[in-house]
Short mmCIF file of C-alpha atoms in Angstrom, two decimals:
data_model
loop_
_atom_site.label_atom_id
_atom_site.label_comp_id
_atom_site.label_asym_id
_atom_site.label_seq_id
_atom_site.Cartn_x
_atom_site.Cartn_y
_atom_site.Cartn_z
CA ILE J 1 -1.22 -4.47 9.81
CA GLU J 2 -3.22 -3.57 13.17
CA TYR J 3 -6.73 -2.41 12.98
CA TYR J 4 -8.36 -0.33 15.44
CA HIS J 5 -11.88 0.77 16.17
CA GLN J 6 -12.23 4.66 15.30
CA GLY J 7 -14.31 5.27 18.17
CA SER J 8 -13.17 3.37 21.11
CA SER J 9 -9.37 2.73 19.88
CA GLU J 10 -10.03 -1.04 20.78
CA PRO J 11 -7.99 -3.37 18.80
CA ILE J 12 -10.22 -5.23 16.13
CA GLY J 13 -7.67 -7.52 14.25
CA THR J 14 -4.32 -8.05 13.00
CA ARG J 15 -2.83 -9.13 9.63
CA VAL J 16 0.65 -10.26 8.55
CA ALA J 17 1.28 -8.99 5.08
CA PRO J 18 4.43 -10.55 3.61
CA PHE J 19 7.00 -8.26 1.69
CA ASP J 20 10.39 -8.49 0.11
CA GLU J 21 12.55 -6.30 2.35
CA ALA J 22 15.08 -5.64 -0.42
CA GLN J 23 12.30 -4.45 -2.82
CA VAL J 24 10.79 -2.20 -0.18
CA ARG J 25 14.23 -0.55 0.53
CA ALA J 26 15.11 0.00 -3.06
CA GLU J 27 11.76 1.51 -3.62
CA LEU J 28 12.05 3.86 -0.70
CA GLN J 29 15.60 4.87 -1.83
CA GLY J 30 14.01 6.11 -5.09
CA HIS J 31 11.09 8.12 -3.39
CA LEU J 32 13.80 9.55 -0.88
CA ALA J 33 16.16 10.49 -3.63
CA TYR J 34 13.26 12.45 -5.24
CA TRP J 35 12.19 14.38 -1.95
CA LYS J 36 15.87 15.15 -1.11
CA GLY J 37 16.11 16.90 -4.94
CA GLN J 38 18.52 14.28 -5.98
CA ARG J 39 16.79 12.81 -8.85
CA GLU J 40 14.02 14.25 -11.37
CA PRO J 41 10.53 13.30 -11.12
CA LYS J 42 9.29 10.43 -13.12
CA GLY J 43 6.08 10.43 -15.18
CA VAL J 44 3.27 7.56 -15.28
CA ASP J 45 1.36 5.91 -17.93
CA ILE J 46 -1.56 7.96 -19.28
CA GLU J 47 -3.66 5.09 -17.79
CA GLU J 48 -2.54 5.79 -14.20
CA ALA J 49 -2.69 9.45 -14.48
CA TRP J 50 -6.28 9.97 -13.43
CA LYS J 51 -5.26 8.44 -10.01
#
């Protein structure tokens, strides 16, 4: 992740964020299937609905 100053566009800092590539790819496949009309929308828990 790279952070840049909004006004000057100068770099502020960089952070490395570890992730599981297989998990990210699997989640993206699910999202893409929805956007392509290949799956129905999924609901969320009522506690998460306000977001």
